[in-house]
Amino acid sequence: MNILEFTLLVWLGSLTAGFIGALTGLGGGVVIVPLLTSVFGVDIRYAIGASLVSVIATSCGAASTYIKKGFTNLRMGMFLEVATTIGAIVGALIATFVSTKALAVVLAIVLLYSAYLSQQPKPENIESESTDPLVTHLKLSGTYPTANGLVPYQASSVPLGFGVMWIAGVISGLLGIGSGAFKVLAMDQIMRLPFKVSTTTSSFTIGVTAAASAGVYLARGYIDPGLSMPVMLGILPGALLGAQVLVGAQTKVLRVVFSFVLVMMAFKMVYNSLTGGF
Amino acid sequence: MYKLNSNAGWMASASLKIEEIKRSIERAIAFPFSLEIPDGDSEEITPQQPAKTAVQLPHNCEFDTNGNLEKTASEQHLELLLSNILKYGVLIASAIVLLGGILYLIRHGFEPADYHIFRGTPSEFRSVEGVINAILAGSRRGIIQLGLLVLIATPILRVVISLLAFIWRRDLIYIIVTSLVLAGLTYSLVGGYY
């Protein structure tokens, strides 16, 4: 396969991954790494590097729109970025000395977990009483627009949420994915933020988290221009298109199908790493 | 909003947008202590703002009349500024990557693709100086790599601007918070080589 054919195929794959990733809310990164390794036979380290830069692109593109719409909690995002940035550097440093087989197994576990998370119902939590003194101290409460005007909300369990964000940062740095699923988990389930605030603030923090591990990856030669180019130029428009379609789309069936694909990819990754593939 | 198809069209618009970013910086600086700013001010600013934000204003006005001034005018200017930095950072980076990618495929498109075995990218693609030298030496992959560097720099610039905004407002807690994030990013970009 020559570079032109390879680039076009990777671009198409990335476009699809970005589109589906945005529709299901899991992000393109978690799909693109297994796609590049199992389907295109790319070394997992190149795949991680390429995924990471495309994650920065989609995160920044999406965050730009969400900030303007008033969903993003900037203070919350910046505060949690402390956890995710430190986590990402730790993850990226670990990734440079563990074996690619270990990376593949960790990715498989994350894929299975993401598939599970995407099946969970997502109720909108609204809590008006502040339970955590940190919230008032750090000015973490906010408001977000709904059909009935602006609705105020509070955050709870900030230290635990901070801890989970650190783990999300480690996973992001380790695997070159945005790990949006874990970030949403921290904000939505633990800190009890409204779901829309969680997802939008999550995408706001993903760019900085990914940039933190990108420095380490760049220095180690993981970010290859020839591979990153079609991945980034595919995932970005795919994700933006997916975000446009998302409103009013029937995503339930899609979620089930997508989870199934994730589970299959997870098993293939483990199988490949055990049989000495890659 | 994201026109990725025509290169020339949006390079032209990019320079217009830089003006817009400049204006939002000026606005952010002009109203740092917005708690003192009366509600009427937000109306004065409206005509200068792009249509997208104008649509959001009813919410904000409603919010202000409730007597709840948490999301102040300067907070909104900061939001707009950060939003623009992210948007145009990504657009400029994509344009450079696309340009470099096309040039790269024209020259190397028919060579065999090999990413099966990890060798690591050549050392010139691993640092900012290396990439600039590679481009000056005529490397087309270097142009792609420059685009990727612009992309990585975009969220970092966002943190720097946030830090400056918090310093301006003397918001000590968030000066510390953003400094920590920036220290982490600096360590990653500088310390990664050692």
Tab-separated table of C-alpha atoms in Angstrom, chain A residues 1-7 41-43 45-46 53-54 56-57 60-65 67-72 74-76 78-79 81-82 85 89 93 137-143 145-146 148-150 204-205 207-208 211-216 218-229 232-233 236-237 240 278, chain B residues 1-2 4 20 52-53 56 59-60 62-63 68 70-71 75 78-80 82-84 86-87 90 93-94 97-98 101 104-105 108-121 125-127 141 144-145 148-149 151-152 154-156 158-159 162 166 169 171 173-174 177-178 180-181 184-185 187-189 192-194:
chain	number	residue	atom	x	y	z
A	1	MET	CA	0.000	0.000	0.000
A	2	ASN	CA	1.491	3.365	-0.937
A	3	ILE	CA	1.313	6.491	1.194
A	4	LEU	CA	-1.486	8.069	-0.857
A	5	GLU	CA	-3.821	5.052	-0.495
A	6	PHE	CA	-2.894	4.615	3.160
A	7	THR	CA	-3.543	8.300	3.887
A	41	GLY	CA	-1.370	-2.516	11.536
A	42	VAL	CA	0.139	0.717	12.868
A	43	ASP	CA	2.453	0.453	15.896
A	45	ARG	CA	2.936	4.250	19.845
A	46	TYR	CA	2.411	6.013	16.510
A	53	VAL	CA	-3.155	15.532	18.444
A	54	SER	CA	-6.568	14.861	16.916
A	56	ILE	CA	-6.629	18.358	20.957
A	57	ALA	CA	-8.244	19.500	17.705
A	60	CYS	CA	-10.684	22.832	21.189
A	61	GLY	CA	-13.163	22.985	18.307
A	62	ALA	CA	-16.047	21.723	20.438
A	63	ALA	CA	-15.064	23.719	23.540
A	64	SER	CA	-15.036	26.929	21.489
A	65	THR	CA	-18.711	26.458	20.596
A	67	ILE	CA	-18.127	28.239	25.841
A	68	LYS	CA	-20.077	30.685	23.678
A	69	LYS	CA	-23.330	28.879	24.409
A	70	GLY	CA	-22.674	29.310	28.134
A	71	PHE	CA	-22.632	25.639	29.170
A	72	THR	CA	-18.974	25.417	30.158
A	74	LEU	CA	-14.601	27.787	33.158
A	75	ARG	CA	-13.521	27.873	36.812
A	76	MET	CA	-14.461	24.262	37.338
A	78	MET	CA	-9.451	25.238	35.117
A	79	PHE	CA	-9.482	23.863	38.651
A	81	GLU	CA	-7.124	20.814	34.824
A	82	VAL	CA	-4.606	20.854	37.676
A	85	THR	CA	-2.452	17.886	33.615
A	89	ILE	CA	2.308	13.845	32.436
A	93	LEU	CA	5.963	9.112	31.238
A	137	HIS	CA	-14.217	28.944	48.317
A	138	LEU	CA	-13.275	28.128	44.728
A	139	LYS	CA	-16.422	29.734	43.278
A	140	LEU	CA	-17.287	26.512	41.460
A	141	SER	CA	-21.056	26.902	41.334
A	142	GLY	CA	-22.615	28.340	38.196
A	143	THR	CA	-25.584	28.588	35.929
A	145	PRO	CA	-28.980	27.813	29.910
A	146	THR	CA	-32.023	25.545	29.591
A	148	ASN	CA	-36.671	27.664	30.945
A	149	GLY	CA	-33.827	30.186	31.117
A	150	LEU	CA	-30.702	30.038	33.240
A	204	PHE	CA	-12.862	22.110	27.658
A	205	THR	CA	-10.309	20.307	29.858
A	207	GLY	CA	-7.363	19.998	25.131
A	208	VAL	CA	-5.044	21.066	27.952
A	211	ALA	CA	-1.324	19.116	25.333
A	212	ALA	CA	0.353	18.120	28.604
A	213	SER	CA	1.116	14.620	27.353
A	214	ALA	CA	1.802	15.846	23.796
A	215	GLY	CA	5.046	17.484	24.980
A	216	VAL	CA	6.355	14.165	26.282
A	218	LEU	CA	6.709	14.835	20.815
A	219	ALA	CA	10.109	14.533	22.485
A	220	ARG	CA	9.954	10.724	22.285
A	221	GLY	CA	9.107	10.717	18.559
A	222	TYR	CA	5.544	9.337	18.861
A	223	ILE	CA	3.935	12.160	16.878
A	224	ASP	CA	4.493	11.305	13.233
A	225	PRO	CA	3.411	14.035	10.773
A	226	GLY	CA	2.551	11.628	7.933
A	227	LEU	CA	0.150	9.620	10.115
A	228	SER	CA	-1.213	12.429	12.295
A	229	MET	CA	-2.212	14.509	9.247
A	232	MET	CA	-6.474	14.939	12.610
A	233	LEU	CA	-8.046	16.141	9.336
A	236	LEU	CA	-12.077	17.016	13.398
A	237	PRO	CA	-14.704	17.431	10.623
A	240	LEU	CA	-18.083	18.574	14.185
A	278	PHE	CA	1.180	-5.555	16.171
B	1	MET	CA	-18.780	27.858	10.862
B	2	TYR	CA	-15.860	25.520	10.275
B	4	LEU	CA	-12.359	23.289	6.047
B	20	GLU	CA	-12.007	40.406	16.346
B	52	LYS	CA	-23.680	34.373	17.783
B	53	THR	CA	-23.153	36.153	21.082
B	56	GLN	CA	-27.117	34.637	23.864
B	59	HIS	CA	-30.247	34.924	28.749
B	60	ASN	CA	-27.582	37.144	30.171
B	62	GLU	CA	-32.474	38.066	32.246
B	63	PHE	CA	-29.749	36.812	34.500
B	68	ASN	CA	-27.418	37.693	40.438
B	70	GLU	CA	-22.086	35.879	39.160
B	71	LYS	CA	-21.565	35.797	35.424
B	75	GLU	CA	-16.461	37.008	32.639
B	78	LEU	CA	-13.106	36.317	28.865
B	79	GLU	CA	-15.369	33.496	27.661
B	80	LEU	CA	-15.610	35.073	24.225
B	82	LEU	CA	-11.037	32.039	25.070
B	83	SER	CA	-13.636	30.696	22.670
B	84	ASN	CA	-12.053	32.661	19.803
B	86	LEU	CA	-9.561	27.932	20.586
B	87	LYS	CA	-11.509	28.296	17.361
B	90	VAL	CA	-7.627	24.996	15.514
B	93	ALA	CA	-3.421	24.622	12.672
B	94	SER	CA	-5.715	22.625	10.354
B	97	VAL	CA	-1.545	20.660	8.322
B	98	LEU	CA	-3.730	20.499	5.184
B	101	GLY	CA	-0.272	17.288	3.816
B	104	TYR	CA	3.732	15.901	1.213
B	105	LEU	CA	1.381	13.624	-0.756
B	108	HIS	CA	5.845	11.199	-1.424
B	109	GLY	CA	2.361	9.799	-2.234
B	110	PHE	CA	3.650	6.819	-4.208
B	111	GLU	CA	6.233	5.627	-1.744
B	112	PRO	CA	5.289	2.602	0.389
B	113	ALA	CA	3.596	3.362	3.740
B	114	ASP	CA	5.252	1.821	6.762
B	115	TYR	CA	4.033	2.429	10.285
B	116	HIS	CA	4.173	-1.207	11.268
B	117	ILE	CA	7.475	-0.989	13.114
B	118	PHE	CA	8.136	1.803	15.546
B	119	ARG	CA	11.342	3.700	14.880
B	120	GLY	CA	10.302	7.041	16.324
B	121	THR	CA	10.044	10.144	14.166
B	125	PHE	CA	10.462	16.550	14.173
B	126	ARG	CA	10.785	16.327	17.938
B	127	SER	CA	11.399	19.955	18.872
B	141	ARG	CA	6.470	16.798	6.613
B	144	ILE	CA	2.586	19.308	8.855
B	145	GLN	CA	4.552	19.092	12.085
B	148	LEU	CA	0.605	20.114	14.897
B	149	LEU	CA	2.800	22.375	17.054
B	151	LEU	CA	-2.411	22.898	17.578
B	152	ILE	CA	-0.571	21.864	20.757
B	154	THR	CA	-3.576	26.497	21.244
B	155	PRO	CA	-4.780	25.143	24.620
B	156	ILE	CA	-1.523	26.353	26.194
B	158	ARG	CA	-5.671	29.593	26.405
B	159	VAL	CA	-4.142	28.843	29.834
B	162	SER	CA	-6.614	32.868	31.547
B	166	PHE	CA	-6.885	36.240	36.751
B	169	ARG	CA	-8.576	40.618	38.543
B	171	ASP	CA	-8.122	36.455	41.879
B	173	ILE	CA	-6.842	31.266	44.096
B	174	TYR	CA	-7.187	31.071	40.336
B	177	VAL	CA	-4.627	27.202	39.921
B	178	THR	CA	-3.702	28.367	36.400
B	180	LEU	CA	0.006	25.067	38.446
B	181	VAL	CA	-1.512	24.008	35.125
B	184	GLY	CA	2.713	21.184	34.336
B	185	LEU	CA	2.539	22.110	30.650
B	187	TYR	CA	7.467	20.708	32.423
B	188	SER	CA	5.969	18.460	29.742
B	189	LEU	CA	7.248	20.614	26.869
B	192	GLY	CA	10.266	15.831	28.165
B	193	TYR	CA	13.635	16.118	26.423
B	194	TYR	CA	15.699	15.128	29.437
